[in-house]
Amino acid sequence: MTAERFDPASYEDAWRERWEADGLYRTEEGGPRAKHYLLTMYPYTSGDVHIGHWYAVTGPDIVARMRRMQGFNVMFPMGFDSFGLPAENAAIDRGIHPAVWTYANIDRMRAQFRTIGTMFDWSREVVTSDPEYYRWTQWLFLQLYRAGLAYRALAAVDWCPKDLVVLAREQVEGPDRRCWRCGTPCVKRDLEQWFFRITNYADELLDFSRIDWPEPINLMQTNWIGRSEGAEIDFPVEADEVDPIRVFTTRPDTVYGATFMVLAPEHAAVAALTSEQLRAEVEAYVTEARRETEIERMSTERERAGIFIGAHAVNPMTNERIPIWISDYVLPGYGTGAVMGVPAHDERDHAFAVRYELPIRYVVRSRDGGVPEGQPFLPHSADEVLVDSGEFTGMAAADAIPAITTRVAELGLGGPAVSYRIRDWLISRQRYWGPPVPIVYCDVHGAQPVPESELPVLLPVDVDFAPTGVSPLQSHAGFLAARCPVGGEPARRETDTLDTFVDSAWYFLRYCSPHEADRPWDPEAVKHWMPVDLYTGGAEHAVLHLLYSRFAVKALRDLGHLDFDEPFQALRNQGQILGADHQRMSKSRGNVVNPDDLVVRYGSDTVRLFLMFIGPWDQGGPWSATGIEGVHRFLARVWNLATDRGSHGPGLTVAIGSDEELTRALRAATHRTIQEVSDDYAELHFNTAISKMMELANAIARAGDAGMVGADAHAEAVDSLLLLLAPAAPHLAEELWKRRGRPYSIHQQAWPTYDPALTATETIELPVQVDGKLRDRLVVTPDTPAEEIERLALASEKVLAHLAGRAPVRVVQVPGRLVNIVTPREG
Ligand SMILES: [Zn+2]
Ligand SMILES: [Zn+2]
């Protein structure tokens, strides 16, 4: 055996090339092994692969490699999310065509990803801006369109004045409503837009009972969907040509306390109801309100300002006339855009009533108490009763909710209702770099879907990218000219493109059969691989990608294309690696860590292992290279152990004991490590798995110094350590496996199993003192008899050196804690 020093550069590239040449990670359907589809979120093609990508993909790569060694048929694909705004911005800023910029980035990122040494099956690569891919994104749109799940409507949309683009609600961030890409505050605009009817699935999307997802993600989706139960109640108005105004309330038990009504300024009935004397004032108020953001309007800090519009409604339960106001605290998009003002039992309504001197009437109180002075009575507890509420007076509030709702329904004035916060998914973008919406407009037949046989609707290459607020496609005559699929007349092509989140709502399906030319996927392949067994990625996608993917799968299921309900069976989020300044890494902050430099210096395995060792994978944290040397030294120690080169460095105590005991202790350490590392990897606890492998390396080193090199237990320990290390440090493990004469490839070996009889036996370390000073440590099993411990202690070379020929007076043992050898006093 050659005794070369540890030098990752001498073998890492070579192994990667061999694995690739041998197609080691290519996955096929079929065979007796159980399938395991492991997926990590594909990256956006924004430039370089940075340390955050390494962090995100190394974790699932470790699991994928272990699952494969455990006998699963593992599919672990990778691709690129390559449509979207940054490519177009690069085109505008630097005069590079988005396609050129994007595909150059993909080539560079693919090469960088390879240096990580992941077992991605690149033969399944998916690139969403390829026509072979977006043809099927357009197909998906057509399926939903035909099913009535895609529609076009005029909408007040969030608009980024810098990017000149419409944003989905999910892409508007923070209390001051900024663009998720550039941070510019958004404004509202009315535009014709395309939507997916995700609200049809609101209730089903609230059911997480059959998937294993992190609770915070489920909670975020639940809050985003925002389901609340209550009642809708019609309030007739005193204007013949206007329909009754419908309100939604979660507290129908308080309807007798409704003393006024408030409409959103945008409510459709406002213009018809406004009296002539007040019209100018009301219109000015409406214009002002539309300038404000939703968050400003919903803020609890500000005073509730409103204006009476000179009209009245009738409370259908009390038959009283109540005034109609408008106020910006009522939003058009929530509930019905109208609320009944119940100032005695709602904080906002109370403040409003006090400000404008509107009547306040308490209709619910606690069974024993009075009503609060000068403030609303809000508690919603079990022992409340209705007062001043007609036939319902004296009824428990909890019973009054269904009773009044039923009464409202009997009167034909509404009934039970559910309200949701979620809105339909806005999918159109007035930009170039995305899949064109496959629709044409004919003067005779209106909007018509492009026949599936004519897909893809290709993006033209020669367009002008100057940002004008309309799609660059609108000035491309060749693209615009189309034929009506119904009558063949000249027609105009839709110029909106699809949101990138449509691309990513189904990419996991395409991986199953990425080369299908005539259909989006092979149903057999999808049946085999789906759903994804484990999906990993950042928690920032909680309400965007993850919700949209669930919707897409449910819709495709209902259209007969899929036969399962959820795309991702288990989901785990990695933490985020921040810059050394504790800020999010970004080029503009200059805090991006380039992994390439670290790879040149330490090799890929050290970088992988270090990233997995810095803390719990689901927590992330600020970047610091402190400790990378220590991880590197650990791998060097493994190198020395596996090549039997001794030299374990300072600080290690030699194990002593009978051969039988040494063997048993080492085997116990080996098998316990197998058990614990297997569990840790499965739970994505990589940092603890690595520290357990470090401990095993120490145990092997001690055993080696005690003369066990060459013993079966020693070989078993080293081989097991390499097998356990193979998923985390794939190059080193392969190299050492070969050097030990084991068959290629270590990544095709069976995962080590442990013997429960051995793991049950623990060993303990006993400090051995001479006259109270620590001189050595014994590694023994807890049941080692006291006489044996005394014999081992007195046989220790270090102890013998300190005794220097003197016979001990006595040996004191604190069972399980320490051994102290007392010598005769000098003099
Ligand atoms: Zn922006
Ligand atoms: Zn036509």
PDB file of N, CA and C and ligand atoms in Angstrom, residues 85 160-165 167 179-184, ligand 1:
ATOM      1  N   LEU A  85     -37.773  37.610 -14.559  1.00  0.00           N
ATOM      2  CA  LEU A  85     -37.361  38.992 -14.721  1.00  0.00           C
ATOM      3  C   LEU A  85     -35.860  39.274 -14.762  1.00  0.00           C
ATOM      4  N   CYS A 160     -45.065  47.041  -9.938  1.00  0.00           N
ATOM      5  CA  CYS A 160     -43.763  47.560  -9.525  1.00  0.00           C
ATOM      6  C   CYS A 160     -43.350  48.649 -10.500  1.00  0.00           C
ATOM      7  N   PRO A 161     -43.249  49.895 -10.022  1.00  0.00           N
ATOM      8  CA  PRO A 161     -42.932  50.995 -10.935  1.00  0.00           C
ATOM      9  C   PRO A 161     -41.487  50.948 -11.437  1.00  0.00           C
ATOM     10  N   LYS A 162     -40.636  50.166 -10.793  1.00  0.00           N
ATOM     11  CA  LYS A 162     -39.262  50.062 -11.269  1.00  0.00           C
ATOM     12  C   LYS A 162     -39.133  48.961 -12.325  1.00  0.00           C
ATOM     13  N   ASP A 163     -39.639  47.768 -11.993  1.00  0.00           N
ATOM     14  CA  ASP A 163     -39.560  46.657 -12.941  1.00  0.00           C
ATOM     15  C   ASP A 163     -40.634  46.757 -14.027  1.00  0.00           C
ATOM     16  N   LEU A 164     -41.595  47.668 -13.847  1.00  0.00           N
ATOM     17  CA  LEU A 164     -42.707  47.828 -14.778  1.00  0.00           C
ATOM     18  C   LEU A 164     -43.404  46.489 -15.002  1.00  0.00           C
ATOM     19  N   VAL A 165     -43.798  45.881 -13.925  1.00  0.00           N
ATOM     20  CA  VAL A 165     -44.406  44.560 -14.043  1.00  0.00           C
ATOM     21  C   VAL A 165     -45.450  44.376 -12.958  1.00  0.00           C
ATOM     22  N   LEU A 167     -47.246  42.265 -10.113  1.00  0.00           N
ATOM     23  CA  LEU A 167     -46.791  41.288  -9.128  1.00  0.00           C
ATOM     24  C   LEU A 167     -47.993  40.523  -8.591  1.00  0.00           C
ATOM     25  N   CYS A 179     -41.793  45.400  -3.750  1.00  0.00           N
ATOM     26  CA  CYS A 179     -41.569  44.379  -4.780  1.00  0.00           C
ATOM     27  C   CYS A 179     -40.575  43.347  -4.252  1.00  0.00           C
ATOM     28  N   TRP A 180     -40.899  42.066  -4.387  1.00  0.00           N
ATOM     29  CA  TRP A 180     -40.040  41.008  -3.841  1.00  0.00           C
ATOM     30  C   TRP A 180     -38.701  40.952  -4.542  1.00  0.00           C
ATOM     31  N   ARG A 181     -38.621  41.489  -5.766  1.00  0.00           N
ATOM     32  CA  ARG A 181     -37.350  41.392  -6.475  1.00  0.00           C
ATOM     33  C   ARG A 181     -36.459  42.603  -6.228  1.00  0.00           C
ATOM     34  N   CYS A 182     -37.048  43.801  -6.313  1.00  0.00           N
ATOM     35  CA  CYS A 182     -36.193  44.987  -6.291  1.00  0.00           C
ATOM     36  C   CYS A 182     -36.425  45.863  -5.072  1.00  0.00           C
ATOM     37  N   GLY A 183     -37.464  45.581  -4.278  1.00  0.00           N
ATOM     38  CA  GLY A 183     -37.672  46.338  -3.053  1.00  0.00           C
ATOM     39  C   GLY A 183     -38.380  47.676  -3.229  1.00  0.00           C
ATOM     40  N   THR A 184     -38.783  47.998  -4.446  1.00  0.00           N
ATOM     41  CA  THR A 184     -39.492  49.256  -4.676  1.00  0.00           C
ATOM     42  C   THR A 184     -40.930  49.142  -4.157  1.00  0.00           C
TER      43      THR A 184
HETATM   44 ZN    ZN B   1     -39.509  45.563  -8.620  1.00  0.00          ZN
END
